[in-house]
Amino acid sequence: GENVEQHPSTLSVQEGDSAVIKCTYSDSASNYFPWYKQELGKGPQLIIDIRSNVGEKKDQRIAVTLNKTAKHFSLHITETQPEDSAVYFCAASAQPQAGTALIFGKGTTLSVSS
Amino acid sequence: GAVVSQHPSRVICKSGTSVKIECRSLDFQATTMFWYRQFPKQSLMLMATSNEGSKATYEQGVEKDKFLINHASLTLSTLTVTSAHPEDSSFYICSARSAGGQEKLFFGSGTQLSVL
């Protein structure tokens, strides 16, 4: 089955700096890679996703890149703000349209200090 | 994005009792819902996949007789933790994917279960 590795487990940055979180996956059949932000005591919130036929996707301060050959994808947050502080999870799924579940990485706790 | 409503948000119960958690898709129909479990400072672990009108598919190591899942309609799935014990204390989160071949998975707000 799919295995998703995520690094780093914790990340501390100064407000305004960039933050990068990296994930690798094992199943070459995986073709959908979302990123979620989870605040304490709440459910995960989808912030951006990418499909395997796209190498990069950007939404304002957030971008995701995908390297299918190397089986890794990354989340980039620019101009970080204190409200970006949360736990971020990457995930992977093969054939999501067919009902396949997401497999999550272990999460990265991002702390943005002002 | 689509809204998934989950309740209760928090429940405290005595050991041996059963607890039901509801998950509703408010503005879309969900043929498939997923139930995850999360321990403090850990990742989300898939417990089971719930398909409307059929039996749930449980992940290895998850007791189907303990964690009863019902998905009776396209907008509602329930998870019942039967004969709860302190080790069942955890954060339970449901998620749903819109019908029609959509990829995006939306999560409920989670239920913190504490078994005394």
Short mmCIF file of N, CA, C and O in Angstrom, two decimals, chain B:
data_model
loop_
_atom_site.label_atom_id
_atom_site.label_comp_id
_atom_site.label_asym_id
_atom_site.label_seq_id
_atom_site.Cartn_x
_atom_site.Cartn_y
_atom_site.Cartn_z
N GLY B 1 -15.46 25.79 -0.31
CA GLY B 1 -15.48 24.33 -0.44
C GLY B 1 -16.72 23.74 0.17
O GLY B 1 -17.52 24.42 0.81
N ALA B 2 -16.92 22.46 -0.04
CA ALA B 2 -18.08 21.77 0.49
C ALA B 2 -18.02 21.69 2.01
O ALA B 2 -16.94 21.70 2.60
N VAL B 3 -19.19 21.60 2.63
CA VAL B 3 -19.28 21.60 4.08
C VAL B 3 -19.65 20.22 4.59
O VAL B 3 -20.62 19.62 4.15
N VAL B 4 -18.84 19.75 5.54
CA VAL B 4 -19.12 18.49 6.22
C VAL B 4 -19.33 18.81 7.69
O VAL B 4 -18.46 19.39 8.34
N SER B 5 -20.48 18.44 8.18
CA SER B 5 -20.84 18.72 9.57
C SER B 5 -20.70 17.45 10.41
O SER B 5 -21.21 16.39 10.03
N GLN B 6 -20.02 17.57 11.52
CA GLN B 6 -19.81 16.41 12.39
C GLN B 6 -20.19 16.79 13.81
O GLN B 6 -19.82 17.84 14.30
N HIS B 7 -20.92 15.89 14.46
CA HIS B 7 -21.23 16.15 15.86
C HIS B 7 -21.51 14.86 16.60
O HIS B 7 -21.85 13.85 15.98
N PRO B 8 -21.27 14.84 17.90
CA PRO B 8 -20.89 16.01 18.68
C PRO B 8 -19.42 16.37 18.50
O PRO B 8 -18.66 15.57 17.98
N SER B 9 -19.04 17.54 18.93
CA SER B 9 -17.65 17.95 18.82
C SER B 9 -16.83 17.36 19.97
O SER B 9 -15.62 17.17 19.84
N ARG B 10 -17.52 17.10 21.06
CA ARG B 10 -16.82 16.55 22.21
C ARG B 10 -17.80 15.70 23.01
O ARG B 10 -18.95 16.07 23.18
N VAL B 11 -17.34 14.55 23.45
CA VAL B 11 -18.19 13.67 24.26
C VAL B 11 -17.34 12.97 25.31
O VAL B 11 -16.22 12.52 25.02
N ILE B 12 -17.89 12.94 26.49
CA ILE B 12 -17.27 12.22 27.60
C ILE B 12 -18.23 11.13 28.02
O ILE B 12 -19.42 11.41 28.25
N CYS B 13 -17.75 9.91 28.12
CA CYS B 13 -18.65 8.82 28.49
C CYS B 13 -17.96 7.87 29.46
O CYS B 13 -16.74 7.89 29.61
N LYS B 14 -18.76 7.05 30.08
CA LYS B 14 -18.23 6.06 31.01
C LYS B 14 -17.82 4.81 30.24
O LYS B 14 -18.39 4.49 29.18
N SER B 15 -16.86 4.12 30.76
CA SER B 15 -16.40 2.89 30.16
C SER B 15 -17.55 1.89 30.07
O SER B 15 -18.34 1.74 30.99
N GLY B 16 -17.68 1.25 28.90
CA GLY B 16 -18.73 0.27 28.70
C GLY B 16 -19.93 0.80 27.96
O GLY B 16 -20.77 0.01 27.49
N THR B 17 -20.03 2.10 27.83
CA THR B 17 -21.17 2.67 27.10
C THR B 17 -20.83 2.82 25.62
O THR B 17 -19.67 2.66 25.21
N SER B 18 -21.87 3.11 24.84
CA SER B 18 -21.68 3.29 23.40
C SER B 18 -21.88 4.75 23.03
O SER B 18 -22.70 5.45 23.64
N VAL B 19 -21.16 5.18 22.04
CA VAL B 19 -21.21 6.57 21.60
C VAL B 19 -21.42 6.61 20.09
O VAL B 19 -20.72 5.91 19.35
N LYS B 20 -22.35 7.45 19.65
CA LYS B 20 -22.60 7.59 18.22
C LYS B 20 -22.13 8.96 17.74
O LYS B 20 -22.45 9.98 18.35
N ILE B 21 -21.41 8.95 16.64
CA ILE B 21 -20.92 10.20 16.03
C ILE B 21 -21.55 10.31 14.64
O ILE B 21 -21.54 9.35 13.88
N GLU B 22 -22.08 11.48 14.35
CA GLU B 22 -22.73 11.70 13.06
C GLU B 22 -21.90 12.58 12.14
O GLU B 22 -21.26 13.53 12.59
N CYS B 23 -21.96 12.25 10.89
CA CYS B 23 -21.24 13.02 9.87
C CYS B 23 -22.19 13.29 8.71
O CYS B 23 -22.73 12.36 8.12
N ARG B 24 -22.39 14.57 8.42
CA ARG B 24 -23.33 14.94 7.36
C ARG B 24 -22.65 15.82 6.32
O ARG B 24 -21.90 16.73 6.66
N SER B 25 -22.93 15.53 5.07
CA SER B 25 -22.51 16.44 4.01
C SER B 25 -23.68 17.40 3.78
O SER B 25 -24.79 16.98 3.48
N LEU B 26 -23.42 18.68 3.96
CA LEU B 26 -24.53 19.64 4.00
C LEU B 26 -24.96 20.15 2.63
O LEU B 26 -26.13 20.45 2.42
N ASP B 27 -24.03 20.28 1.72
CA ASP B 27 -24.40 20.89 0.44
C ASP B 27 -23.99 20.03 -0.76
O ASP B 27 -23.89 20.53 -1.88
N PHE B 28 -23.77 18.75 -0.50
CA PHE B 28 -23.47 17.85 -1.60
C PHE B 28 -23.80 16.42 -1.19
O PHE B 28 -23.95 16.12 -0.01
N GLN B 29 -23.91 15.57 -2.18
CA GLN B 29 -24.16 14.17 -1.91
C GLN B 29 -22.84 13.41 -1.91
O GLN B 29 -21.99 13.62 -2.79
N ALA B 30 -22.67 12.57 -0.92
CA ALA B 30 -21.41 11.86 -0.74
C ALA B 30 -21.66 10.37 -0.82
O ALA B 30 -22.21 9.77 0.10
N THR B 31 -21.24 9.77 -1.93
CA THR B 31 -21.40 8.32 -2.03
C THR B 31 -20.38 7.61 -1.14
O THR B 31 -20.60 6.49 -0.72
N THR B 32 -19.27 8.26 -0.89
CA THR B 32 -18.22 7.67 -0.08
C THR B 32 -17.82 8.60 1.05
O THR B 32 -17.58 9.79 0.83
N MET B 33 -17.78 8.06 2.24
CA MET B 33 -17.28 8.81 3.40
C MET B 33 -16.18 7.98 4.06
O MET B 33 -16.18 6.75 3.98
N PHE B 34 -15.26 8.67 4.68
CA PHE B 34 -14.15 8.00 5.33
C PHE B 34 -14.10 8.42 6.80
O PHE B 34 -14.36 9.57 7.15
N TRP B 35 -13.73 7.47 7.63
CA TRP B 35 -13.56 7.76 9.05
C TRP B 35 -12.09 7.61 9.42
O TRP B 35 -11.47 6.59 9.12
N TYR B 36 -11.57 8.65 10.07
CA TYR B 36 -10.18 8.65 10.49
C TYR B 36 -10.13 8.79 12.01
O TYR B 36 -11.04 9.31 12.65
N ARG B 37 -9.01 8.36 12.55
CA ARG B 37 -8.76 8.50 13.98
C ARG B 37 -7.42 9.20 14.15
O ARG B 37 -6.48 8.94 13.38
N GLN B 38 -7.35 10.09 15.11
CA GLN B 38 -6.12 10.84 15.31
C GLN B 38 -5.79 10.93 16.78
O GLN B 38 -6.58 11.43 17.58
N PHE B 39 -4.60 10.46 17.14
CA PHE B 39 -4.11 10.61 18.51
C PHE B 39 -3.35 11.92 18.61
O PHE B 39 -2.90 12.47 17.59
N PRO B 40 -3.18 12.44 19.83
CA PRO B 40 -2.52 13.74 20.00
C PRO B 40 -1.17 13.81 19.30
O PRO B 40 -0.34 12.91 19.43
N LYS B 41 -0.99 14.85 18.54
CA LYS B 41 0.25 15.15 17.83
C LYS B 41 0.65 14.04 16.86
O LYS B 41 1.83 13.86 16.58
N GLN B 42 -0.34 13.32 16.38
CA GLN B 42 -0.06 12.29 15.38
C GLN B 42 -0.89 12.52 14.13
O GLN B 42 -1.72 13.42 14.07
N SER B 43 -0.63 11.70 13.15
CA SER B 43 -1.32 11.87 11.87
C SER B 43 -2.70 11.23 11.90
O SER B 43 -3.11 10.62 12.89
N LEU B 44 -3.41 11.38 10.81
CA LEU B 44 -4.73 10.78 10.67
C LEU B 44 -4.58 9.35 10.16
O LEU B 44 -3.93 9.11 9.13
N MET B 45 -5.20 8.43 10.87
CA MET B 45 -5.14 7.03 10.48
C MET B 45 -6.51 6.61 9.98
O MET B 45 -7.51 6.74 10.69
N LEU B 46 -6.55 6.09 8.77
CA LEU B 46 -7.81 5.66 8.18
C LEU B 46 -8.35 4.45 8.94
O LEU B 46 -7.64 3.47 9.15
N MET B 47 -9.61 4.55 9.34
CA MET B 47 -10.26 3.44 10.03
C MET B 47 -11.10 2.62 9.06
O MET B 47 -11.03 1.39 9.06
N ALA B 48 -11.90 3.31 8.27
CA ALA B 48 -12.83 2.59 7.41
C ALA B 48 -13.34 3.49 6.31
O ALA B 48 -13.35 4.71 6.43
N THR B 49 -13.76 2.84 5.24
CA THR B 49 -14.39 3.52 4.11
C THR B 49 -15.85 3.14 4.10
O THR B 49 -16.19 1.94 4.14
N SER B 50 -16.70 4.13 4.05
CA SER B 50 -18.13 3.92 4.13
C SER B 50 -18.78 4.27 2.80
O SER B 50 -18.65 5.38 2.31
N ASN B 51 -19.46 3.31 2.21
CA ASN B 51 -20.16 3.53 0.95
C ASN B 51 -21.66 3.46 1.17
O ASN B 51 -22.15 2.55 1.83
N GLU B 52 -22.35 4.42 0.64
CA GLU B 52 -23.79 4.51 0.82
C GLU B 52 -24.48 3.23 0.36
O GLU B 52 -24.24 2.77 -0.76
N GLY B 53 -25.26 2.66 1.24
CA GLY B 53 -26.05 1.49 0.91
C GLY B 53 -25.32 0.17 0.97
O GLY B 53 -25.90 -0.87 0.63
N SER B 54 -24.08 0.16 1.38
CA SER B 54 -23.35 -1.10 1.47
C SER B 54 -22.52 -1.14 2.75
O SER B 54 -22.41 -0.14 3.46
N LYS B 55 -21.95 -2.28 3.00
CA LYS B 55 -21.15 -2.42 4.21
C LYS B 55 -19.84 -1.63 4.10
O LYS B 55 -19.27 -1.51 3.03
N ALA B 56 -19.40 -1.16 5.25
CA ALA B 56 -18.15 -0.41 5.28
C ALA B 56 -16.96 -1.35 5.10
O ALA B 56 -17.03 -2.53 5.44
N THR B 57 -15.90 -0.80 4.58
CA THR B 57 -14.64 -1.54 4.44
C THR B 57 -13.68 -1.05 5.51
O THR B 57 -13.34 0.12 5.54
N TYR B 58 -13.25 -1.94 6.37
CA TYR B 58 -12.41 -1.58 7.50
C TYR B 58 -10.94 -1.83 7.18
O TYR B 58 -10.58 -2.80 6.51
N GLU B 59 -10.10 -0.97 7.72
CA GLU B 59 -8.66 -1.15 7.58
C GLU B 59 -8.19 -2.26 8.53
O GLU B 59 -8.84 -2.58 9.53
N GLN B 60 -7.06 -2.80 8.18
CA GLN B 60 -6.50 -3.88 8.99
C GLN B 60 -6.27 -3.40 10.41
O GLN B 60 -5.72 -2.32 10.64
N GLY B 61 -6.71 -4.20 11.35
CA GLY B 61 -6.52 -3.87 12.76
C GLY B 61 -7.67 -3.11 13.38
O GLY B 61 -7.68 -2.91 14.60
N VAL B 62 -8.63 -2.69 12.60
CA VAL B 62 -9.80 -1.98 13.13
C VAL B 62 -10.94 -2.97 13.32
O VAL B 62 -11.33 -3.66 12.38
N GLU B 63 -11.45 -3.06 14.53
CA GLU B 63 -12.49 -4.03 14.84
C GLU B 63 -13.85 -3.53 14.34
O GLU B 63 -14.39 -2.55 14.86
N LYS B 64 -14.40 -4.23 13.40
CA LYS B 64 -15.67 -3.80 12.82
C LYS B 64 -16.84 -3.93 13.80
O LYS B 64 -17.83 -3.22 13.69
N ASP B 65 -16.72 -4.86 14.74
CA ASP B 65 -17.80 -5.02 15.72
C ASP B 65 -17.74 -3.95 16.80
O ASP B 65 -18.71 -3.73 17.52
N LYS B 66 -16.60 -3.32 16.92
CA LYS B 66 -16.45 -2.28 17.91
C LYS B 66 -16.78 -0.90 17.33
O LYS B 66 -17.35 -0.06 17.99
N PHE B 67 -16.40 -0.72 16.11
CA PHE B 67 -16.63 0.56 15.43
C PHE B 67 -17.65 0.32 14.31
O PHE B 67 -17.30 -0.02 13.19
N LEU B 68 -18.92 0.51 14.66
CA LEU B 68 -20.00 0.25 13.72
C LEU B 68 -20.23 1.47 12.85
O LEU B 68 -20.44 2.57 13.34
N ILE B 69 -20.22 1.24 11.55
CA ILE B 69 -20.41 2.34 10.61
C ILE B 69 -21.66 2.08 9.78
O ILE B 69 -21.84 1.00 9.25
N ASN B 70 -22.47 3.12 9.69
CA ASN B 70 -23.69 3.06 8.90
C ASN B 70 -23.73 4.25 7.95
O ASN B 70 -23.48 5.38 8.35
N HIS B 71 -24.01 3.97 6.69
CA HIS B 71 -24.07 5.04 5.69
C HIS B 71 -25.39 4.87 4.94
O HIS B 71 -25.42 4.41 3.80
N ALA B 72 -26.46 5.24 5.61
CA ALA B 72 -27.80 4.93 5.12
C ALA B 72 -28.29 5.87 4.03
O ALA B 72 -29.20 5.54 3.29
N SER B 73 -27.67 7.03 3.93
CA SER B 73 -28.13 7.97 2.90
C SER B 73 -26.91 8.66 2.29
O SER B 73 -25.79 8.50 2.77
N LEU B 74 -27.14 9.41 1.25
CA LEU B 74 -26.04 10.08 0.55
C LEU B 74 -25.49 11.29 1.30
O LEU B 74 -24.54 11.90 0.85
N THR B 75 -26.11 11.61 2.43
CA THR B 75 -25.64 12.76 3.19
C THR B 75 -25.32 12.45 4.64
O THR B 75 -24.96 13.34 5.39
N LEU B 76 -25.44 11.21 5.04
CA LEU B 76 -25.24 10.88 6.45
C LEU B 76 -24.51 9.56 6.63
O LEU B 76 -24.88 8.54 6.07
N SER B 77 -23.46 9.61 7.45
CA SER B 77 -22.76 8.41 7.89
C SER B 77 -22.59 8.52 9.39
O SER B 77 -22.36 9.61 9.92
N THR B 78 -22.72 7.40 10.08
CA THR B 78 -22.55 7.42 11.52
C THR B 78 -21.50 6.39 11.94
O THR B 78 -21.36 5.33 11.31
N LEU B 79 -20.77 6.75 12.98
CA LEU B 79 -19.79 5.85 13.59
C LEU B 79 -20.23 5.64 15.02
O LEU B 79 -20.38 6.61 15.77
N THR B 80 -20.44 4.39 15.40
CA THR B 80 -20.79 4.08 16.78
C THR B 80 -19.65 3.30 17.42
O THR B 80 -19.27 2.24 16.92
N VAL B 81 -19.12 3.87 18.48
CA VAL B 81 -18.09 3.18 19.25
C VAL B 81 -18.81 2.39 20.33
O VAL B 81 -19.42 2.97 21.24
N THR B 82 -18.79 1.08 20.21
CA THR B 82 -19.54 0.24 21.14
C THR B 82 -18.66 -0.18 22.32
O THR B 82 -17.45 -0.38 22.16
N SER B 83 -19.29 -0.28 23.47
CA SER B 83 -18.59 -0.69 24.68
C SER B 83 -17.24 0.01 24.79
O SER B 83 -16.18 -0.63 24.81
N ALA B 84 -17.31 1.31 24.83
CA ALA B 84 -16.08 2.12 24.80
C ALA B 84 -15.21 1.88 26.02
O ALA B 84 -15.71 1.67 27.14
N HIS B 85 -13.92 1.92 25.80
CA HIS B 85 -12.94 1.78 26.87
C HIS B 85 -11.97 2.96 26.80
O HIS B 85 -11.87 3.63 25.75
N PRO B 86 -11.23 3.22 27.85
CA PRO B 86 -10.31 4.37 27.84
C PRO B 86 -9.37 4.40 26.66
O PRO B 86 -9.04 5.48 26.16
N GLU B 87 -8.95 3.25 26.16
CA GLU B 87 -8.04 3.23 25.02
C GLU B 87 -8.71 3.69 23.72
O GLU B 87 -8.02 3.92 22.71
N ASP B 88 -10.04 3.79 23.74
CA ASP B 88 -10.76 4.30 22.58
C ASP B 88 -10.78 5.82 22.56
O ASP B 88 -11.23 6.43 21.57
N SER B 89 -10.32 6.43 23.62
CA SER B 89 -10.28 7.89 23.67
C SER B 89 -9.38 8.41 22.56
O SER B 89 -8.23 8.00 22.42
N SER B 90 -9.93 9.30 21.76
CA SER B 90 -9.19 9.77 20.60
C SER B 90 -10.00 10.87 19.92
O SER B 90 -11.12 11.17 20.31
N PHE B 91 -9.42 11.44 18.89
CA PHE B 91 -10.10 12.43 18.04
C PHE B 91 -10.55 11.69 16.79
O PHE B 91 -9.71 11.15 16.05
N TYR B 92 -11.85 11.64 16.55
CA TYR B 92 -12.39 10.94 15.39
C TYR B 92 -12.86 11.98 14.36
O TYR B 92 -13.57 12.92 14.71
N ILE B 93 -12.45 11.78 13.12
CA ILE B 93 -12.79 12.75 12.09
C ILE B 93 -13.39 12.04 10.89
O ILE B 93 -12.84 11.03 10.43
N CYS B 94 -14.48 12.57 10.41
CA CYS B 94 -15.07 12.01 9.20
C CYS B 94 -14.72 12.89 8.01
O CYS B 94 -14.35 14.06 8.16
N SER B 95 -14.81 12.31 6.84
CA SER B 95 -14.56 13.08 5.63
C SER B 95 -15.46 12.55 4.52
O SER B 95 -15.90 11.40 4.57
N ALA B 96 -15.70 13.39 3.55
CA ALA B 96 -16.60 13.02 2.47
C ALA B 96 -16.10 13.57 1.16
O ALA B 96 -15.50 14.65 1.10
N ARG B 97 -16.40 12.81 0.14
CA ARG B 97 -16.04 13.22 -1.21
C ARG B 97 -17.33 13.33 -2.00
O ARG B 97 -18.20 12.47 -1.92
N SER B 98 -17.45 14.38 -2.74
CA SER B 98 -18.67 14.61 -3.49
C SER B 98 -18.86 13.52 -4.55
O SER B 98 -17.90 13.03 -5.13
N ALA B 99 -20.09 13.16 -4.78
CA ALA B 99 -20.41 12.17 -5.80
C ALA B 99 -20.07 12.72 -7.18
O ALA B 99 -19.92 13.92 -7.37
N GLY B 100 -19.93 11.86 -8.14
CA GLY B 100 -19.67 12.32 -9.49
C GLY B 100 -18.21 12.35 -9.85
O GLY B 100 -17.80 13.08 -10.76
N GLY B 101 -17.40 11.56 -9.14
CA GLY B 101 -16.00 11.45 -9.53
C GLY B 101 -15.12 12.60 -9.10
O GLY B 101 -14.07 12.86 -9.70
N GLN B 102 -15.50 13.31 -8.05
CA GLN B 102 -14.67 14.41 -7.57
C GLN B 102 -13.49 13.87 -6.75
O GLN B 102 -13.57 12.82 -6.14
N GLU B 103 -12.40 14.62 -6.77
CA GLU B 103 -11.21 14.19 -6.04
C GLU B 103 -11.14 14.77 -4.64
O GLU B 103 -10.65 14.12 -3.72
N LYS B 104 -11.61 16.00 -4.49
CA LYS B 104 -11.39 16.72 -3.24
C LYS B 104 -12.13 16.04 -2.10
O LYS B 104 -13.29 15.65 -2.21
N LEU B 105 -11.41 15.92 -0.98
CA LEU B 105 -11.96 15.30 0.22
C LEU B 105 -12.09 16.38 1.29
O LEU B 105 -11.13 17.07 1.60
N PHE B 106 -13.29 16.50 1.84
CA PHE B 106 -13.56 17.53 2.84
C PHE B 106 -13.81 16.87 4.18
O PHE B 106 -14.45 15.83 4.26
N PHE B 107 -13.30 17.51 5.23
CA PHE B 107 -13.36 16.93 6.56
C PHE B 107 -14.35 17.64 7.46
O PHE B 107 -14.58 18.85 7.35
N GLY B 108 -14.90 16.86 8.37
CA GLY B 108 -15.70 17.43 9.44
C GLY B 108 -14.78 18.06 10.47
O GLY B 108 -13.56 18.00 10.36
N SER B 109 -15.38 18.64 11.50
CA SER B 109 -14.61 19.34 12.52
C SER B 109 -14.07 18.42 13.60
O SER B 109 -13.33 18.87 14.47
N GLY B 110 -14.44 17.14 13.53
CA GLY B 110 -13.87 16.19 14.48
C GLY B 110 -14.67 16.04 15.75
O GLY B 110 -15.43 16.93 16.15
N THR B 111 -14.51 14.89 16.38
CA THR B 111 -15.15 14.59 17.67
C THR B 111 -14.09 14.09 18.64
O THR B 111 -13.42 13.09 18.36
N GLN B 112 -13.94 14.80 19.74
CA GLN B 112 -13.00 14.38 20.77
C GLN B 112 -13.74 13.47 21.74
O GLN B 112 -14.64 13.91 22.45
N LEU B 113 -13.39 12.21 21.74
CA LEU B 113 -14.02 11.23 22.63
C LEU B 113 -13.11 10.96 23.82
O LEU B 113 -11.93 10.62 23.64
N SER B 114 -13.67 11.11 24.99
CA SER B 114 -12.94 10.79 26.21
C SER B 114 -13.73 9.75 26.98
O SER B 114 -14.89 9.98 27.33
N VAL B 115 -13.12 8.60 27.21
CA VAL B 115 -13.79 7.51 27.91
C VAL B 115 -13.18 7.40 29.31
O VAL B 115 -11.97 7.20 29.45
N LEU B 116 -14.01 7.54 30.30
CA LEU B 116 -13.52 7.53 31.68
C LEU B 116 -13.48 6.12 32.26
O LEU B 116 -14.26 5.25 31.86
#
